[in-house]
PDB file of C-alpha atoms in Angstrom:
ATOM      1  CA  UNK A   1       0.000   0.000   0.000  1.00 37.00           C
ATOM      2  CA  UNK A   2       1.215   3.447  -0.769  1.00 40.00           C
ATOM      3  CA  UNK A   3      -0.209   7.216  -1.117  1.00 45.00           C
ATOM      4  CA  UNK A   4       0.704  10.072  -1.921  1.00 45.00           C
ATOM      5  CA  UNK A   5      -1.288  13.500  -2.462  1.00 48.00           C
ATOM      6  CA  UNK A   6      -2.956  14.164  -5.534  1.00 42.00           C
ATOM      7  CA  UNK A   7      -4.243  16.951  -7.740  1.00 39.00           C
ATOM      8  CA  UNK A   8      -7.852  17.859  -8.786  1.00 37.00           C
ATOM      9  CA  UNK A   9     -10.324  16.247 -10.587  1.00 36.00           C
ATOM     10  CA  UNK A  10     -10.693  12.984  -8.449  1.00 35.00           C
ATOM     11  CA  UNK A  11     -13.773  11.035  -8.302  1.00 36.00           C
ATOM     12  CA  UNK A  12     -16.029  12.224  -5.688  1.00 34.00           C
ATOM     13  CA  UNK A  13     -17.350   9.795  -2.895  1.00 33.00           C
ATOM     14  CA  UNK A  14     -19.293   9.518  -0.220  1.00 33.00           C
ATOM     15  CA  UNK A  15     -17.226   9.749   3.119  1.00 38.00           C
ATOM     16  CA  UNK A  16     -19.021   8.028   6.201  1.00 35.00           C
ATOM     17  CA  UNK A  17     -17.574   8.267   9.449  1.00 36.00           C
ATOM     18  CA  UNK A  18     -17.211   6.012  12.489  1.00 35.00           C
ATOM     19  CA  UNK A  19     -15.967   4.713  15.589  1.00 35.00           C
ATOM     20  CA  UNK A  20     -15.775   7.082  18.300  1.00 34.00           C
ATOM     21  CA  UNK A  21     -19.300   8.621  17.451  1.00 34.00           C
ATOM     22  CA  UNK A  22     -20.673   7.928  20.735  1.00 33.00           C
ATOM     23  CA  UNK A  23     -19.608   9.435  24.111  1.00 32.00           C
ATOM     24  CA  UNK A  24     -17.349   6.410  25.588  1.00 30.00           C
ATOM     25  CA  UNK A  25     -17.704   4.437  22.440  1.00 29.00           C
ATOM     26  CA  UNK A  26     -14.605   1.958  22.076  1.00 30.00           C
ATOM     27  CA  UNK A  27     -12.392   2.021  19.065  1.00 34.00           C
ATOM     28  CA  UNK A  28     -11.419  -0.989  17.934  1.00 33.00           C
ATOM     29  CA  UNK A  29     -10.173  -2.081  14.675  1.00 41.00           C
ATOM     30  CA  UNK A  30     -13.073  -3.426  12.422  1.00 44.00           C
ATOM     31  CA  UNK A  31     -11.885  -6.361   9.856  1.00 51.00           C
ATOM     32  CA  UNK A  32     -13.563  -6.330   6.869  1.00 55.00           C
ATOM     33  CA  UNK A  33     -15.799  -9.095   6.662  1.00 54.00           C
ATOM     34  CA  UNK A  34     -15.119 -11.868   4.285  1.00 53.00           C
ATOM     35  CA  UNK A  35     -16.333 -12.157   1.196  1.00 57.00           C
ATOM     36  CA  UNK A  36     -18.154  -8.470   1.563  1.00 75.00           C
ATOM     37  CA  UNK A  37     -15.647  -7.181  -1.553  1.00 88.00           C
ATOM     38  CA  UNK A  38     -14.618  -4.272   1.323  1.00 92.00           C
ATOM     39  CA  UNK A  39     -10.828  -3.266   1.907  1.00 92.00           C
ATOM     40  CA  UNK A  40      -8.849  -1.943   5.014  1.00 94.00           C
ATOM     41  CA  UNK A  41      -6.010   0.359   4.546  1.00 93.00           C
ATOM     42  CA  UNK A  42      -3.981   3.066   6.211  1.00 94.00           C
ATOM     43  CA  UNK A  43      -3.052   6.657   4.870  1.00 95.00           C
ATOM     44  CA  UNK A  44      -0.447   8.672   6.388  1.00 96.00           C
ATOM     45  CA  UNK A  45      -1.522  12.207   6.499  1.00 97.00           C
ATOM     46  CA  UNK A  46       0.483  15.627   7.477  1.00 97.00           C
ATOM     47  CA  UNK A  47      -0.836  16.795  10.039  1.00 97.00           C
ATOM     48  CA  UNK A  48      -2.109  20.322   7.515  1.00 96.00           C
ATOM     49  CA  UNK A  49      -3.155  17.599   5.751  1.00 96.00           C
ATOM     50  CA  UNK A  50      -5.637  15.620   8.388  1.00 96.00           C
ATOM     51  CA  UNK A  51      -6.278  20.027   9.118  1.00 95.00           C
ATOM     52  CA  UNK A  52      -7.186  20.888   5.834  1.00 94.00           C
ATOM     53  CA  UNK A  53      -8.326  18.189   4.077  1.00 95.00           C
ATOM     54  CA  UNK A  54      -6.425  16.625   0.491  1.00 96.00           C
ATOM     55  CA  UNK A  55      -6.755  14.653  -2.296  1.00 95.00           C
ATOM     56  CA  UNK A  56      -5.023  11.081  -2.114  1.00 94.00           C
ATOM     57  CA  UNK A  57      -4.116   8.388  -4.418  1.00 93.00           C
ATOM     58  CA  UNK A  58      -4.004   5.102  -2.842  1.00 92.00           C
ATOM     59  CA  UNK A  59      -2.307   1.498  -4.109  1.00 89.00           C
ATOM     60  CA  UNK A  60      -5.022  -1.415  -3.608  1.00 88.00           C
ATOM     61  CA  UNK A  61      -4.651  -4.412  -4.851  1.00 87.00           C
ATOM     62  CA  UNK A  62      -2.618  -3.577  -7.593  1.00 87.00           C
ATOM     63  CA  UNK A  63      -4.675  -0.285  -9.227  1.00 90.00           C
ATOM     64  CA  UNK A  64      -4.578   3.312  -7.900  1.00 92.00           C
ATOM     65  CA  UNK A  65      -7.778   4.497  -6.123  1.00 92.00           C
ATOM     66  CA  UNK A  66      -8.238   8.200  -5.901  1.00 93.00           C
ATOM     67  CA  UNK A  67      -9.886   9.868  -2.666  1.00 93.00           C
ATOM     68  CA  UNK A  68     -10.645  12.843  -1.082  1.00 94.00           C
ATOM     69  CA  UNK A  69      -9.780  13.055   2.608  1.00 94.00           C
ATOM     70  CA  UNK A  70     -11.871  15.692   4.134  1.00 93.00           C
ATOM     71  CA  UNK A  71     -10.825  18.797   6.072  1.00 94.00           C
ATOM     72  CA  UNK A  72     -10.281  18.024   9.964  1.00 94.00           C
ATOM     73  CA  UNK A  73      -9.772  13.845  10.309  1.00 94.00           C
ATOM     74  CA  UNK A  74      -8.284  13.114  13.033  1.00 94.00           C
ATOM     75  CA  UNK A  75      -5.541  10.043  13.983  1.00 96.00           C
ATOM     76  CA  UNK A  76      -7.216   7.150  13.882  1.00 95.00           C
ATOM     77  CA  UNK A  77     -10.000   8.014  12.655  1.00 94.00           C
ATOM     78  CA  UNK A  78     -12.023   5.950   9.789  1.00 94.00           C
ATOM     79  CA  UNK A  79     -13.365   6.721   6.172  1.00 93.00           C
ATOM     80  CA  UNK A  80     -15.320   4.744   3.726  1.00 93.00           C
ATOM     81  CA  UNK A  81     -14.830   5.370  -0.135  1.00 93.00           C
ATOM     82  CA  UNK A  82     -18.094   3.590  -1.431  1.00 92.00           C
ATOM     83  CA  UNK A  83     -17.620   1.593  -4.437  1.00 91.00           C
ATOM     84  CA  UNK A  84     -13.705   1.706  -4.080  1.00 91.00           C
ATOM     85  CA  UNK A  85     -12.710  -1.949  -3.253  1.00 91.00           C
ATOM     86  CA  UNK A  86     -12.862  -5.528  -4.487  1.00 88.00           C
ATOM     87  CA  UNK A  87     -15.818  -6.962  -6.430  1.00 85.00           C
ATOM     88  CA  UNK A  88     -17.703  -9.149  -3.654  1.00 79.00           C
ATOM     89  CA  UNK A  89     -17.985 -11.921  -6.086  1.00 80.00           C
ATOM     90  CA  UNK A  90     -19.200 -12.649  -9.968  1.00 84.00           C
ATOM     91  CA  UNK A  91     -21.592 -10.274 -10.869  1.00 83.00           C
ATOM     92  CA  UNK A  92     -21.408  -8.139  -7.844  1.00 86.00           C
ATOM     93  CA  UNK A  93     -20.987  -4.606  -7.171  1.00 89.00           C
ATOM     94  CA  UNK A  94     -17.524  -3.025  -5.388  1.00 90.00           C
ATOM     95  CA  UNK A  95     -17.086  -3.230  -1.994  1.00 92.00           C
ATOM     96  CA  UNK A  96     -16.020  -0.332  -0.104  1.00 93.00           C
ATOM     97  CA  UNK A  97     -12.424   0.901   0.977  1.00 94.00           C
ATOM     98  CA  UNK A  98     -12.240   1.895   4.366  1.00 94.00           C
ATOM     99  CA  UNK A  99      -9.267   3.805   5.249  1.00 95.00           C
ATOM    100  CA  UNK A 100      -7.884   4.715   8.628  1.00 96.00           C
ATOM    101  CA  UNK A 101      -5.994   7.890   8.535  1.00 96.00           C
ATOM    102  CA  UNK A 102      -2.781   7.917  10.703  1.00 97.00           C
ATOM    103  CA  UNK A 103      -1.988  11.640  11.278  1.00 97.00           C
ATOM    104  CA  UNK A 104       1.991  12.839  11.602  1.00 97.00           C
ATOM    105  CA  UNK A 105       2.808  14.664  14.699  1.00 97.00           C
ATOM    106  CA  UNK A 106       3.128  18.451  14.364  1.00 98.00           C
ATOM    107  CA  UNK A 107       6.560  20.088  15.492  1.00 97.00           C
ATOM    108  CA  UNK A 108       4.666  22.649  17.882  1.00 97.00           C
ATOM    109  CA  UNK A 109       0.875  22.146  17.752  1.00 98.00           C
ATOM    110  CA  UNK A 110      -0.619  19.453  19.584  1.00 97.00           C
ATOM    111  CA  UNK A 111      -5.053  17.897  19.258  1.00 97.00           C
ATOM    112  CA  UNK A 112      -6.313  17.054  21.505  1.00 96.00           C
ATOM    113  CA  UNK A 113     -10.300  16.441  20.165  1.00 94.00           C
ATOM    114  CA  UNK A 114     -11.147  19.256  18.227  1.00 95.00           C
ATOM    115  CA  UNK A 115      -8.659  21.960  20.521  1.00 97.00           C
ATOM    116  CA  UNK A 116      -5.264  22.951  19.855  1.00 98.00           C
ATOM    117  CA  UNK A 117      -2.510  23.040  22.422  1.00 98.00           C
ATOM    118  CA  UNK A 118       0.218  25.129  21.465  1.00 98.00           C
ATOM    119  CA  UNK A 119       3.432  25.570  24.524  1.00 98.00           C
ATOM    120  CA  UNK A 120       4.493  29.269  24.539  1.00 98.00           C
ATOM    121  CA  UNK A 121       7.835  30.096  26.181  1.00 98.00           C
ATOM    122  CA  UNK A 122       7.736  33.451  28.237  1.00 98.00           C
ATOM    123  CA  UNK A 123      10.627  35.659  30.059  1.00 96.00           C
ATOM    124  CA  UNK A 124       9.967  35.916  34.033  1.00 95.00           C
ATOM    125  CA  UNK A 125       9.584  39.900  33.400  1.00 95.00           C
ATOM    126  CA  UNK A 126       6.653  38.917  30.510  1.00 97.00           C
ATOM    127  CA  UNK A 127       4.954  36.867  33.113  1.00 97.00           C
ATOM    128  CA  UNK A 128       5.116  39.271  35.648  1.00 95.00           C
ATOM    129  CA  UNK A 129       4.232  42.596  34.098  1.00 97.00           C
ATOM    130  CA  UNK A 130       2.431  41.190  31.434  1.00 97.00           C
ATOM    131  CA  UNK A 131       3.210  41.673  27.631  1.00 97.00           C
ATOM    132  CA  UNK A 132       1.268  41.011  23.911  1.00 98.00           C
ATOM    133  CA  UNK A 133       3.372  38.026  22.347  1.00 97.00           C
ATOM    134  CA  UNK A 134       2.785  36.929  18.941  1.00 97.00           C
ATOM    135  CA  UNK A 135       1.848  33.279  18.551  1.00 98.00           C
ATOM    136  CA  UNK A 136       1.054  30.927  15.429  1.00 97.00           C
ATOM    137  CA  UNK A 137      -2.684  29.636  14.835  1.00 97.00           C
ATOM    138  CA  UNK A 138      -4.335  27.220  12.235  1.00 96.00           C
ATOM    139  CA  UNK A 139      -5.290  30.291  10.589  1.00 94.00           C
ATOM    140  CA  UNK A 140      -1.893  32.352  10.693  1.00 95.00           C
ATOM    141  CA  UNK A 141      -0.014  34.518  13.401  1.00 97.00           C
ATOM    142  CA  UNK A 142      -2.203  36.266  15.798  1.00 97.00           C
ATOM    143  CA  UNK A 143      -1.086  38.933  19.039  1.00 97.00           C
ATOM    144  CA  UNK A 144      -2.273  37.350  22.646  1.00 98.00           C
ATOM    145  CA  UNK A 145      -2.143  39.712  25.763  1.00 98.00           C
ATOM    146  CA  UNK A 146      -0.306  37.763  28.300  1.00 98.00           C
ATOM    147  CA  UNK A 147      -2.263  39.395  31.628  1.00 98.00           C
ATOM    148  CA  UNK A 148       0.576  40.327  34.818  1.00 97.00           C
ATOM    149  CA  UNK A 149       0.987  37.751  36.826  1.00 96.00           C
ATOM    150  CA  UNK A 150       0.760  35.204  35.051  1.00 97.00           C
ATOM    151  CA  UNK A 151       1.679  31.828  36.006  1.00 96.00           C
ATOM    152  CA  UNK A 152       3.632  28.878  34.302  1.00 96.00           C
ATOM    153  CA  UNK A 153       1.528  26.420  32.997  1.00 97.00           C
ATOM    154  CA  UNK A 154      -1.824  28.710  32.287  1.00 98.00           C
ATOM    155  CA  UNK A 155      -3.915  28.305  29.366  1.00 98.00           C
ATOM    156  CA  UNK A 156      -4.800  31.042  27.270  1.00 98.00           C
ATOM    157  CA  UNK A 157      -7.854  30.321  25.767  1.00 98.00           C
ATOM    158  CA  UNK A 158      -8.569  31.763  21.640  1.00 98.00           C
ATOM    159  CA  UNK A 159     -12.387  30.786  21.318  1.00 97.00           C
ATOM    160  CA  UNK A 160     -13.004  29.000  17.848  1.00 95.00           C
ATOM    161  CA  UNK A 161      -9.305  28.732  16.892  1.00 96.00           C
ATOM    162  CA  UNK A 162      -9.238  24.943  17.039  1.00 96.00           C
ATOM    163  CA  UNK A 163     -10.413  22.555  14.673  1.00 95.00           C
ATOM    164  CA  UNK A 164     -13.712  22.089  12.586  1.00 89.00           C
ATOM    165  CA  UNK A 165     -14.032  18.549  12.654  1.00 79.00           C
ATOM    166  CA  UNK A 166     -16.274  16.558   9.683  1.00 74.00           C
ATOM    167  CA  UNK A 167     -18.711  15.805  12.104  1.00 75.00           C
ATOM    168  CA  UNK A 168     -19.594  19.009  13.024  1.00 71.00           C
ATOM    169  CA  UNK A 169     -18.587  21.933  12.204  1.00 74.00           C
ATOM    170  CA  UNK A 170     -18.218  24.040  15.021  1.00 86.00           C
ATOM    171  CA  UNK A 171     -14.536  24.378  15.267  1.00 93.00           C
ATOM    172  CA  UNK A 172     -12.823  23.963  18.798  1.00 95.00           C
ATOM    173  CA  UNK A 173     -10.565  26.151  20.557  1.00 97.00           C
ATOM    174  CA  UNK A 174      -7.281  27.089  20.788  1.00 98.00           C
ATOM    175  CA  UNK A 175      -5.260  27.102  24.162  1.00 98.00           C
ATOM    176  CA  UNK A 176      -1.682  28.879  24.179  1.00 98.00           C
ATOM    177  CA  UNK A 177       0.170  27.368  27.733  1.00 98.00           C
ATOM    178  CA  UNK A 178       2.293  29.478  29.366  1.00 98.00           C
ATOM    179  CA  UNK A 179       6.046  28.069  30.221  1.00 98.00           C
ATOM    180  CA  UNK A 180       7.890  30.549  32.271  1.00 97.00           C
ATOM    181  CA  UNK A 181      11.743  30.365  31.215  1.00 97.00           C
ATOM    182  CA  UNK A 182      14.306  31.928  32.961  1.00 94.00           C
ATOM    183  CA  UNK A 183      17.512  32.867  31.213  1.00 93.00           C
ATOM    184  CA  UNK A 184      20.258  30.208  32.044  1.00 93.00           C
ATOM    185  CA  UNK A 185      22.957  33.199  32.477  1.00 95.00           C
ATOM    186  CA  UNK A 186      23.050  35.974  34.582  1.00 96.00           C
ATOM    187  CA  UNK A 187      25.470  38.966  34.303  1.00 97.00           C
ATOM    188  CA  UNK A 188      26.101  40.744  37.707  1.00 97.00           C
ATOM    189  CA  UNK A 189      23.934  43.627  37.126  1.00 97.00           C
ATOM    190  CA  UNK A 190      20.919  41.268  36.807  1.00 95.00           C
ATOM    191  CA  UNK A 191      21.787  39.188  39.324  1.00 96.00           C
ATOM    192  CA  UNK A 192      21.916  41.886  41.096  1.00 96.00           C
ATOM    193  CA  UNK A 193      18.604  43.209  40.778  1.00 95.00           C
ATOM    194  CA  UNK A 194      17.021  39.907  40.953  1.00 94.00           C
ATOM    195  CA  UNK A 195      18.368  39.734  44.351  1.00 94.00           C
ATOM    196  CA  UNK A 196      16.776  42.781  45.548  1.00 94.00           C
ATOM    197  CA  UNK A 197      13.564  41.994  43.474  1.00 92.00           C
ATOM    198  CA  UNK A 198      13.810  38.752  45.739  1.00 91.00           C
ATOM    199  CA  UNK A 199      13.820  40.378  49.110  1.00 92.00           C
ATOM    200  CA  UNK A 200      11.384  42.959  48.366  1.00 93.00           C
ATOM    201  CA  UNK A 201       8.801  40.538  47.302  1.00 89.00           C
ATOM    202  CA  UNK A 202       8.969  39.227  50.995  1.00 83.00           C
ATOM    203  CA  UNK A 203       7.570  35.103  52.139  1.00 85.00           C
ATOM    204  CA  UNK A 204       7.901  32.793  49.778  1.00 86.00           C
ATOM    205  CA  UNK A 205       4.865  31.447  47.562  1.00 86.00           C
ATOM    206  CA  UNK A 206       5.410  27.957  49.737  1.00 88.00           C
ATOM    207  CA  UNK A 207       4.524  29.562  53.079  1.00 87.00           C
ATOM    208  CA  UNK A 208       0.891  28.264  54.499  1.00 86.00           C
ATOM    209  CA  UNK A 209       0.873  25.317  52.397  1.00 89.00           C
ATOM    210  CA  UNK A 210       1.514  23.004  55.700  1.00 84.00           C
ATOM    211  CA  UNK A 211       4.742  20.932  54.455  1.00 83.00           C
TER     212      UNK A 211
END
């Protein structure tokens, strides 16, 4: 089996969804049953791929299949190109090709459902006074306001940033989380002044908790 993305002009098809429809539903891997003329494969998608949908053109059984992978699959997840597989028998229609779409890891964005995760490195002084940082989205760059104060690990939410999934088509959000990094050198002037910022912000954020 191989893919790889194709242009325009493919066949269209009806894509039906499953597994995982159902709150708590189990998703197990469904064999074709024999002698139903249906095929399993596996497609390796980009992730802007499984994000924005593309054109494929799959080796089965010896001939190439063309499909169209809608915008916003997710790993794992299960399509069915009617008419697309093996002959059930003599005389008999196509089965279908049912093709579970393994998705490539992104080198900064993490899914989670339809809501993207995105880690955002911040100085101690951006945390602390607050600051507008500019930080990448599915749909380009966009300017967050980091609020003072703010703590490693928050999430910043960005309403309807996430991901429109195929099943509905509400999108998700986006949540940038804060990582506080402190710079690895000091020179003495710094030091310095992070000294006296230390004694002037008096007991330490660990007092009361009862260790």
């Amino acid at each position: 089996f191989g893919a790889r993305g194709g242009g325009g002009g493919a066949e269209s098809l009806f894509e039906q969804f499953f597994s995982g429809g159902r709150r708590g539903a189990r998703r197990t891997r469904v064999e074709p049953p024999a002698g139903s003329g249906d095929i399993e494969c596996e497609a390796t998608l980009t992730f802007d791929q499984s994000i924005q949908g593309t054109q494929l053109e799959l080796n089965v059984d010896g001939r190439t299949v063309r499909v169209k992978i809608p915008p916003g699959v997710a790993n794992g997840q299960r399509i069915r190109a009617r008419g697309k597989g093996r002959p059930a028998g003599p005389g008999q229609p196509p089965g279908n090709l049912l093709i579970v779409c393994r998705v490539l890891p992104h080198p900064y964005f993490r899914r989670i459902g339809n809501d993207i995760y995105l880690d955002v490195p911040v100085s101690i002084t951006e945390a602390a006074l607050g600051a507008k940082i500019e930080v990448p989205t599915l749909g380009g760059k966009m300017l967050v306001t980091v609020p003072p104060g703010t703590p490693s690990g928050k999430k910043l939410r960005l309403r309807g940033r996430g991901v429109a999934s195929p099943r509905s088509q509400t999108p998700g959000d986006q949540y940038v989380v804060i990582r506080i990094v402190p710079p690895a050198v000091l020179t003495p002037r710094q030091r310095e002044l992070l000294e006296k910022l230390h004694a002037d912000l008096g007991p330490s954020p660990r007092e009361g908790l009862g260790w």
